[in-house]
PDB file of C-alpha atoms in Angstrom:
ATOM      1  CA  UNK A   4      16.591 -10.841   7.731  1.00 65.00           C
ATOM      2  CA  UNK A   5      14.502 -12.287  10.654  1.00 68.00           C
ATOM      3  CA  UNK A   6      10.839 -11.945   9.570  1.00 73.00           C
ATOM      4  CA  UNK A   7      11.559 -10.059   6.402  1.00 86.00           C
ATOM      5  CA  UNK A   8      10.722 -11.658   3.019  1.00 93.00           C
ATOM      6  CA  UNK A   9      13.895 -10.308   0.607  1.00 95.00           C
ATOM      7  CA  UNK A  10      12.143 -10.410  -2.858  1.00 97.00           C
ATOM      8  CA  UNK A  11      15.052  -8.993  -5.219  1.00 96.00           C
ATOM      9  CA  UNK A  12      18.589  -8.671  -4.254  1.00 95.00           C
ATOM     10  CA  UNK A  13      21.599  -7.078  -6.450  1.00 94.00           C
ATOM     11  CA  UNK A  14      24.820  -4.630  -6.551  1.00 93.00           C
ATOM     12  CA  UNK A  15      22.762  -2.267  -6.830  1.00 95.00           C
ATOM     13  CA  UNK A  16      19.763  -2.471  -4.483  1.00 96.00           C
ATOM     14  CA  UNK A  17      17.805  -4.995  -2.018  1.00 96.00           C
ATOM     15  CA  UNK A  18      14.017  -5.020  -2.372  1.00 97.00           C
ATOM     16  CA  UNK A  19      11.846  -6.692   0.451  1.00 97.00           C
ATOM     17  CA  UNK A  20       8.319  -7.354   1.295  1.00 97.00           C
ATOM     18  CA  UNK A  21       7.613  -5.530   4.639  1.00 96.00           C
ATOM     19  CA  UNK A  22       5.116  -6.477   6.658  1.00 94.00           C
ATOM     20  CA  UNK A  23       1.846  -4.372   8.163  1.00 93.00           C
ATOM     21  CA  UNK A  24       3.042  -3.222  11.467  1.00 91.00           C
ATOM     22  CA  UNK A  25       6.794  -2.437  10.998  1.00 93.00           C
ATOM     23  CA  UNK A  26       7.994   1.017  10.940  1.00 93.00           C
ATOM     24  CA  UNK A  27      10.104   2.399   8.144  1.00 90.00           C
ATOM     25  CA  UNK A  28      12.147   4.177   9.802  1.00 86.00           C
ATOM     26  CA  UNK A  29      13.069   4.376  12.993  1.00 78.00           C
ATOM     27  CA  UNK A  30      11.932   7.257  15.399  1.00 76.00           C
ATOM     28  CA  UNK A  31      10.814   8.256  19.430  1.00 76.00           C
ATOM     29  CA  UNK A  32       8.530   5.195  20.859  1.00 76.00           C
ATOM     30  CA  UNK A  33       9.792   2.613  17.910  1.00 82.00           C
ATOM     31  CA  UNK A  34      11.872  -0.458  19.051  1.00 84.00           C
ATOM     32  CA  UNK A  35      12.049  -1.747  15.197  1.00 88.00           C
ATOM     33  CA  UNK A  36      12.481  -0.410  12.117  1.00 91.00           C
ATOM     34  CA  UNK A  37      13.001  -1.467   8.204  1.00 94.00           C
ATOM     35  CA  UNK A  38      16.029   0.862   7.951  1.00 91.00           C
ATOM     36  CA  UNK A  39      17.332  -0.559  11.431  1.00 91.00           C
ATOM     37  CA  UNK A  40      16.719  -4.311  10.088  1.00 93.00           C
ATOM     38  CA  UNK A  41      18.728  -3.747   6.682  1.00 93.00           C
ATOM     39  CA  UNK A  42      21.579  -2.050   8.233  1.00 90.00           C
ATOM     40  CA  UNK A  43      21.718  -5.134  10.778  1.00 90.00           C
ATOM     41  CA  UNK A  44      21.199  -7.799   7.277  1.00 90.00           C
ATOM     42  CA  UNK A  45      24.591  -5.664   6.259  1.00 89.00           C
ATOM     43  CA  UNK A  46      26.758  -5.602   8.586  1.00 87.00           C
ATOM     44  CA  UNK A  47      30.406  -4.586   7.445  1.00 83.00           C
ATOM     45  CA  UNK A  48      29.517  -5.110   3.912  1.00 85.00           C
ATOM     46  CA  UNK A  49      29.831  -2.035   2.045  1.00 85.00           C
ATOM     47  CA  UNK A  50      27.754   0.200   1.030  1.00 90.00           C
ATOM     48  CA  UNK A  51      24.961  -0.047   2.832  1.00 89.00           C
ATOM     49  CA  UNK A  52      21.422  -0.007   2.720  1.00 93.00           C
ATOM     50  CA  UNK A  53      19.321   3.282   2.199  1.00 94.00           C
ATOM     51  CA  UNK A  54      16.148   3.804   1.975  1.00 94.00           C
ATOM     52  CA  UNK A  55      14.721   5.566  -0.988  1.00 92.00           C
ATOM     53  CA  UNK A  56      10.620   5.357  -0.997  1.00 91.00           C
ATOM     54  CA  UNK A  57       8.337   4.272   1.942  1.00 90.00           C
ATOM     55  CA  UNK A  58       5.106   3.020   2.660  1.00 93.00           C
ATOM     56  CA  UNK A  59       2.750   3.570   5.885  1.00 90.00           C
ATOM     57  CA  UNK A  60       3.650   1.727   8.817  1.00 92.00           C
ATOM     58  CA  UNK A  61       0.301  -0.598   8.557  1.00 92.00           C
ATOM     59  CA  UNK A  62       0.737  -1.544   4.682  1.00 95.00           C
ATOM     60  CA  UNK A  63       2.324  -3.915   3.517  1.00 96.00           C
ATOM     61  CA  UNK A  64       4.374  -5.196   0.468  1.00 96.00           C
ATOM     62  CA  UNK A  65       7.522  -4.421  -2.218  1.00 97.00           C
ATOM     63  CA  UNK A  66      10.040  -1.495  -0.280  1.00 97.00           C
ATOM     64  CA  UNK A  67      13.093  -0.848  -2.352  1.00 97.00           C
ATOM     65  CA  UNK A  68      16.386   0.107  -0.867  1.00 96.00           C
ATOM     66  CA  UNK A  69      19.671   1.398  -2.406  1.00 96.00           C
ATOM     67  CA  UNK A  70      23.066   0.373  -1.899  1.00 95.00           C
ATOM     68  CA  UNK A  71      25.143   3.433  -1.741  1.00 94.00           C
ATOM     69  CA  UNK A  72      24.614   7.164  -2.235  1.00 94.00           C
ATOM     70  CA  UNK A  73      24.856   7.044  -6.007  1.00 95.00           C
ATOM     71  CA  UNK A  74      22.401   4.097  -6.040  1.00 95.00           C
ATOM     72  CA  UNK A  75      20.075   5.739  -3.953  1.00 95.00           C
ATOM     73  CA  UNK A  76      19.977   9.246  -6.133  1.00 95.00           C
ATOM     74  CA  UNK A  77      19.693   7.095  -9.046  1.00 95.00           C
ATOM     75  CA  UNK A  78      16.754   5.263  -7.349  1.00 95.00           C
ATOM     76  CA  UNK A  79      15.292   8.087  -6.178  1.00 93.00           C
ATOM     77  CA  UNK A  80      14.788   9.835  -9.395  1.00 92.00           C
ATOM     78  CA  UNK A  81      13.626   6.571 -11.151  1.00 92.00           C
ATOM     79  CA  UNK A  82      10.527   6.099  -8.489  1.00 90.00           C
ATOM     80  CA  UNK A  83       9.925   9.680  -8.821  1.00 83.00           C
ATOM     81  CA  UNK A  84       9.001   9.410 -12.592  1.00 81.00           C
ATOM     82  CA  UNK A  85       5.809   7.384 -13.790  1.00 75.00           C
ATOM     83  CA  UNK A  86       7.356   6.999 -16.930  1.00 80.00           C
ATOM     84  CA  UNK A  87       9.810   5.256 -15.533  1.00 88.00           C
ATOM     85  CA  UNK A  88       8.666   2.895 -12.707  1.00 92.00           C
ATOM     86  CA  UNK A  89       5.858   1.561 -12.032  1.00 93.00           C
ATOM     87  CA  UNK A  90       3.781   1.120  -7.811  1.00 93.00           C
ATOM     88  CA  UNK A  91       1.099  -0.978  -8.102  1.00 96.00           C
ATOM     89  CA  UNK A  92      -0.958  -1.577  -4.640  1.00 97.00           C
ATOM     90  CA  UNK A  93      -3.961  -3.837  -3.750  1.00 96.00           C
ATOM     91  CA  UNK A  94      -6.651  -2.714  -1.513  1.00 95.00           C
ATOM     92  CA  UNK A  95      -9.974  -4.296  -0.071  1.00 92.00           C
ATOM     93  CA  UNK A  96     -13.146  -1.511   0.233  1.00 91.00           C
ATOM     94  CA  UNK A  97     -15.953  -0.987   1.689  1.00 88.00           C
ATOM     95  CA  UNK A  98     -18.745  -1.554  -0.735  1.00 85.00           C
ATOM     96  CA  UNK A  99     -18.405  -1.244  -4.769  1.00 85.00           C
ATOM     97  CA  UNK A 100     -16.992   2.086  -6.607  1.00 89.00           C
ATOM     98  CA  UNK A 101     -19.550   3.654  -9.194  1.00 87.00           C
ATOM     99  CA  UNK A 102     -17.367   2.163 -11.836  1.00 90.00           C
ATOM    100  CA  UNK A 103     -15.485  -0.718 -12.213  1.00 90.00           C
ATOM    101  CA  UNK A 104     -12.366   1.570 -13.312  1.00 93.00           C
ATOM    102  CA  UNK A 105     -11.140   4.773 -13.194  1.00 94.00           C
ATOM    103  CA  UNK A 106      -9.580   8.076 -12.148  1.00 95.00           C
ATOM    104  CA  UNK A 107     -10.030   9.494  -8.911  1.00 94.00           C
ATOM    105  CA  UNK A 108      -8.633  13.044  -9.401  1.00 92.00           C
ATOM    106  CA  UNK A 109      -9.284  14.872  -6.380  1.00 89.00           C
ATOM    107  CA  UNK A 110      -7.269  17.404  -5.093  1.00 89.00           C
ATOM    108  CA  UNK A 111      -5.712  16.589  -1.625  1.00 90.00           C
ATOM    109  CA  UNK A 112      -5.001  19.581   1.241  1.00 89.00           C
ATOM    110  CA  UNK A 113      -1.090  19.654   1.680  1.00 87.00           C
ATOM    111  CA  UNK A 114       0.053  21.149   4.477  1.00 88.00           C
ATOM    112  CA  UNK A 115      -3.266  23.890   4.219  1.00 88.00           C
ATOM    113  CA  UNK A 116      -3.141  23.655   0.038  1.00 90.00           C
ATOM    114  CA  UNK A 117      -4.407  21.918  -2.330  1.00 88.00           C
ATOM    115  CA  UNK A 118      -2.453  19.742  -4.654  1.00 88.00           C
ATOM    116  CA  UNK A 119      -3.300  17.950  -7.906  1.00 90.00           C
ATOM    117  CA  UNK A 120      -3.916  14.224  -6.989  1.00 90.00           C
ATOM    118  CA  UNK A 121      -4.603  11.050  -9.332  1.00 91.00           C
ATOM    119  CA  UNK A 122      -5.129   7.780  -8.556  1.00 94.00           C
ATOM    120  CA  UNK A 123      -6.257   5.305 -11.141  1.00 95.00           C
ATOM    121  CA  UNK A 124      -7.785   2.336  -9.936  1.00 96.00           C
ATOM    122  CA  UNK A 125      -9.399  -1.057 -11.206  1.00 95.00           C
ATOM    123  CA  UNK A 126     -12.165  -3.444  -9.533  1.00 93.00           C
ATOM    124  CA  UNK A 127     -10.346  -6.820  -9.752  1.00 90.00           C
ATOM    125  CA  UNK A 128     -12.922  -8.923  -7.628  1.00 86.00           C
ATOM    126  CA  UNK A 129     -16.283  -8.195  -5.399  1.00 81.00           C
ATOM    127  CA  UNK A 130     -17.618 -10.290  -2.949  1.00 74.00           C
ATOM    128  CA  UNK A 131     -19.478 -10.595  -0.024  1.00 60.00           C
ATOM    129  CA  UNK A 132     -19.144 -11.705   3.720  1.00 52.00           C
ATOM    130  CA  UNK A 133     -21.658 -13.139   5.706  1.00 50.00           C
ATOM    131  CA  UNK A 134     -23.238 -11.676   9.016  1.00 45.00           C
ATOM    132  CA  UNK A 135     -22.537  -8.378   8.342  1.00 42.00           C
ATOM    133  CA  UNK A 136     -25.319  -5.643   8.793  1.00 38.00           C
ATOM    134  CA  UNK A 137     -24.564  -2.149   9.118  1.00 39.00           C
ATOM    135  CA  UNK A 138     -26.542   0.882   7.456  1.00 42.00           C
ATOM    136  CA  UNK A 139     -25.430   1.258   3.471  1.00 41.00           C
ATOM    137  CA  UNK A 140     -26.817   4.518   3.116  1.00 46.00           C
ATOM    138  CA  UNK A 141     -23.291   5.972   2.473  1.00 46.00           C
ATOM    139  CA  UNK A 142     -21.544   3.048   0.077  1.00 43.00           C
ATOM    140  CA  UNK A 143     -22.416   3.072  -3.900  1.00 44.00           C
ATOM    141  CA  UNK A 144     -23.217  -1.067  -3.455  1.00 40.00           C
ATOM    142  CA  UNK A 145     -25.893  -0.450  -1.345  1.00 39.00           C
ATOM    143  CA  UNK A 146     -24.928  -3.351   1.168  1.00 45.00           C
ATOM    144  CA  UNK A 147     -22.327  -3.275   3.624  1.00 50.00           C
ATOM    145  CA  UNK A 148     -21.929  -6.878   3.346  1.00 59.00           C
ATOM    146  CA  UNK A 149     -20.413  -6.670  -0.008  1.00 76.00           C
ATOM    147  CA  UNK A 150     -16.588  -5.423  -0.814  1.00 83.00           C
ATOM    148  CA  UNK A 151     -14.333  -4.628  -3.526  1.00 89.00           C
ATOM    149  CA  UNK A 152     -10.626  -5.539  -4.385  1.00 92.00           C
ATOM    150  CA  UNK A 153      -8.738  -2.467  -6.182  1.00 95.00           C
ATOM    151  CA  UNK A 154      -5.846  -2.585  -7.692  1.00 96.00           C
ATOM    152  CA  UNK A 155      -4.074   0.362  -7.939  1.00 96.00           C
ATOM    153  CA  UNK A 156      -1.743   2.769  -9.640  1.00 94.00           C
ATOM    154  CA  UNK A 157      -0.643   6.461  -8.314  1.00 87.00           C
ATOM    155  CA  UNK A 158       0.288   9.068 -11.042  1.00 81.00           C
ATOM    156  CA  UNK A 159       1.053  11.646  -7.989  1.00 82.00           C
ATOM    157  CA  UNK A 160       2.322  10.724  -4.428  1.00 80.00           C
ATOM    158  CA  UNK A 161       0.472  12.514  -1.819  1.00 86.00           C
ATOM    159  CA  UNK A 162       0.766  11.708   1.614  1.00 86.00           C
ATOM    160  CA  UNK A 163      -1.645   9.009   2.367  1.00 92.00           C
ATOM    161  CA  UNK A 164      -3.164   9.450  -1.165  1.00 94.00           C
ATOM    162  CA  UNK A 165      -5.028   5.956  -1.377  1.00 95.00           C
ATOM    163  CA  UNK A 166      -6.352   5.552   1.764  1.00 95.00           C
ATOM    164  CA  UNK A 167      -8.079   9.240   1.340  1.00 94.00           C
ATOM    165  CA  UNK A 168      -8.951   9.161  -1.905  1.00 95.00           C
ATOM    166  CA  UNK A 169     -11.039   5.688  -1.151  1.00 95.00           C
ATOM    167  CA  UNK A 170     -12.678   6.931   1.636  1.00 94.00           C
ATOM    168  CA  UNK A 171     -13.937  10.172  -0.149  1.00 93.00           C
ATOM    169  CA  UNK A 172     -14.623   8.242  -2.735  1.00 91.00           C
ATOM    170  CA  UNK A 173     -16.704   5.979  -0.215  1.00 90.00           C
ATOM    171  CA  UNK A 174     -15.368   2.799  -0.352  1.00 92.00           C
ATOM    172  CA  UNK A 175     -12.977   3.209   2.753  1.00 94.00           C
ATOM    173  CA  UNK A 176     -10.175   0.517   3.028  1.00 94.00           C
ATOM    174  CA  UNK A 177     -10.982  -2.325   5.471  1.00 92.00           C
ATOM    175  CA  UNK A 178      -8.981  -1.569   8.595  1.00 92.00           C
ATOM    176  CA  UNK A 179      -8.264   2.165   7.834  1.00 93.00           C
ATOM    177  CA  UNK A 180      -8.581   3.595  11.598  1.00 88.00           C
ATOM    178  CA  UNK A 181      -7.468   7.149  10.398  1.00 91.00           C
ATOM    179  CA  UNK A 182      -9.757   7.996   7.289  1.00 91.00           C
ATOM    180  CA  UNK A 183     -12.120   4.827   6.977  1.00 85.00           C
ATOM    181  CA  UNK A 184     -15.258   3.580   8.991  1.00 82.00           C
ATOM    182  CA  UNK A 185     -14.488   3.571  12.668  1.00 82.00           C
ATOM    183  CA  UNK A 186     -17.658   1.376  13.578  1.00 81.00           C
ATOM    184  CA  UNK A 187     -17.448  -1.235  10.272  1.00 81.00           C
ATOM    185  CA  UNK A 188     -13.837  -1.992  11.297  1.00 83.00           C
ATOM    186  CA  UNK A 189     -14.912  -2.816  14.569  1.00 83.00           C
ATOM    187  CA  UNK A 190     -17.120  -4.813  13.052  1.00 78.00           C
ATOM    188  CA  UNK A 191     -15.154  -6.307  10.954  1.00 75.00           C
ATOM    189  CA  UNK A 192     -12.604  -7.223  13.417  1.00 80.00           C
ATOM    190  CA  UNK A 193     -15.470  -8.756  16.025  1.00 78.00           C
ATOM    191  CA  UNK A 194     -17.139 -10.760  13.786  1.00 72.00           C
ATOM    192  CA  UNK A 195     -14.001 -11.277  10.711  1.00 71.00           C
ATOM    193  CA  UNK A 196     -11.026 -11.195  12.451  1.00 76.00           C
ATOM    194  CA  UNK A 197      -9.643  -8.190  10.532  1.00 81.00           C
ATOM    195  CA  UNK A 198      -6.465  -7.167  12.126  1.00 83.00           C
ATOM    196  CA  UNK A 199      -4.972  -4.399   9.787  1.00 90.00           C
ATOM    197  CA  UNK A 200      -5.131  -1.489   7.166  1.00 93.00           C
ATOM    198  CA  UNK A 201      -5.756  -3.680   4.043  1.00 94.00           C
ATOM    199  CA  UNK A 202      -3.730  -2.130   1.713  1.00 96.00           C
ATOM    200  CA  UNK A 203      -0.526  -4.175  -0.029  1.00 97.00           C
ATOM    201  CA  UNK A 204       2.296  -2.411  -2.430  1.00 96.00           C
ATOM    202  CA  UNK A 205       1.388  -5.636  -4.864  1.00 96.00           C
ATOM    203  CA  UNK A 206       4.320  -4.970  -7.382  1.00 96.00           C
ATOM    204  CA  UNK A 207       7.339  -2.710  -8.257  1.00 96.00           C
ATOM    205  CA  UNK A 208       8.012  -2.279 -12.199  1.00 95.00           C
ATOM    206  CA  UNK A 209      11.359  -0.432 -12.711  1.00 94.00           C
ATOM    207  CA  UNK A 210      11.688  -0.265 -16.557  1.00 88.00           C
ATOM    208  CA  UNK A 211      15.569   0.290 -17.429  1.00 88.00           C
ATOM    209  CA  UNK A 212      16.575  -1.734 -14.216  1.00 92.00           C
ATOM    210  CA  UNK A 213      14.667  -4.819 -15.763  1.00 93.00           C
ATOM    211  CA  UNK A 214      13.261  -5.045 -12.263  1.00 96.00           C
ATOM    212  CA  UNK A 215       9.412  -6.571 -12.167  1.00 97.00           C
ATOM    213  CA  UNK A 216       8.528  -7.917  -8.705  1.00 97.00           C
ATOM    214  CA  UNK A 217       5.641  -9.260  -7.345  1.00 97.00           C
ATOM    215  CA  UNK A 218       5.041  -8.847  -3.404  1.00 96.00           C
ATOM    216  CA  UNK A 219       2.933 -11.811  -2.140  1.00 94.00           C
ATOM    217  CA  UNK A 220       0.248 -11.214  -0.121  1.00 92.00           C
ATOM    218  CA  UNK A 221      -0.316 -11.487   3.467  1.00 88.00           C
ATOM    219  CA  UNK A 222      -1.748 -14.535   4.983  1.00 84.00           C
ATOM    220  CA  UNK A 223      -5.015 -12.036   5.724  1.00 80.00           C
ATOM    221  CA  UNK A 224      -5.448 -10.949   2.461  1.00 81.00           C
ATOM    222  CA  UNK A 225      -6.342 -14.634   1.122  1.00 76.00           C
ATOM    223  CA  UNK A 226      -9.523 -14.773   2.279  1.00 75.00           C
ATOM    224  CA  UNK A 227     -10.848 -11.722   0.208  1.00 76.00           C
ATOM    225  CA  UNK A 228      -9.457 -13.343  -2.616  1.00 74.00           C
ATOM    226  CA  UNK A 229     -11.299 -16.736  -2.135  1.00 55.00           C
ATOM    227  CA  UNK A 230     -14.720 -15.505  -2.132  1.00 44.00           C
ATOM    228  CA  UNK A 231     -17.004 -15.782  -5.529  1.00 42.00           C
TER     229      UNK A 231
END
């Protein structure tokens, strides 16, 4: 596909490693989409593509789809089970969380109720970039200047659950214009170039498939990584 990294490809399913930006699915106002895109890759062949999972339209990273019906129940049921695959995601936040891992556990308003909502989370780097000032007052590190790379695991799968959790938690992701810092991602864009949410679906584990991919990351997500 034009523009579309395919990580995994089988009978069974096609796995690829969307970029920040493109819609899922298709819909009013949207030229592109991912589902439009793998029906095009098809063509004739049979079955075709169907999505079975999705991400945001601005993150990135590992999308699965099935080939077929049957495939796509199957599919379906694995990513619905914990036990039996595995979404890990990569974030960059605002500032340092309390601790360098653990459970965020609170509950998340679902259309008016609340629902039970996990997300586990480890601190895999922290860092700094230069020129920043802004008042820390409201982040755990205590400078503005300084952010944290998360890696991260969902035991539920609420609608938008790691982008609100963060920012609740107060370490917003970078580039989150619906529940992060409106005025530090201006700043960030003005003075960093930031472009986009900063938050990558890293790698897809599906146990009895034997499936283990790894989604490489963005161009933009290098230089949070190269900091010490």
């Amino acid at each position: 596909m034009k523009n579309i990294n395919i990580l995994y490809e089988d009978d069974f399913c096609i796995i690829v490693n969307k970029p920040s930006g493109l819609a899922v699915q298709g819909g009013e106002g949207i030229k592109t989409s991912l589902d439009m895109l793998l029906l095009e890759y098809a063509g004739n062949r049979k079955p075709q593509p169907l999505l079975v999972h999705r991400l945001d339209r601005d993150t990135s990273g590992a999308l699965l789809a099935a080939k077929g019906r049957d495939e796509a129940a199957r599919f379906s049921r694995l990513l619905g089970s914990e036990k039996k695959a595995i979404k890990i995601y990569t974030a960059v936040c605002a500032g340092y969380p309390v601790k360098n891992e653990g459970i965020i556990k609170d509950e998340l308003y679902i259309r008016g109720k609340p629902k039970k909502s996990e997300t586990k989370y480890k601190v895999i780097q922290t860092s700094k970039i230069d020129g920043l000032t802004s008042d820390p007052a409201d982040y755990p590190a205590g400078n503005i200047n300084e952010y944290s790379v998360l890696e991260i695991e969902l035991s539920t799968g609420r609608m938008h659950q790691i982008r609100r959790h963060l920012a609740m938690n107060k370490n917003p992701i970078l580039g989150d214009d619906k529940y992060g810092d409106f005025a530090l991602n201006k700043k960030f864009r003005k003075e960093n170039g930031l472009k986009r949410l900063l938050l990558h679906a890293s790698r897809l584990i599906i146990k009895e498939c034997g499936i283990d991919i790894h989604a490489p990351f963005p161009v933009d997500f290098n230089r949070y990584f190269s900091h010490n």
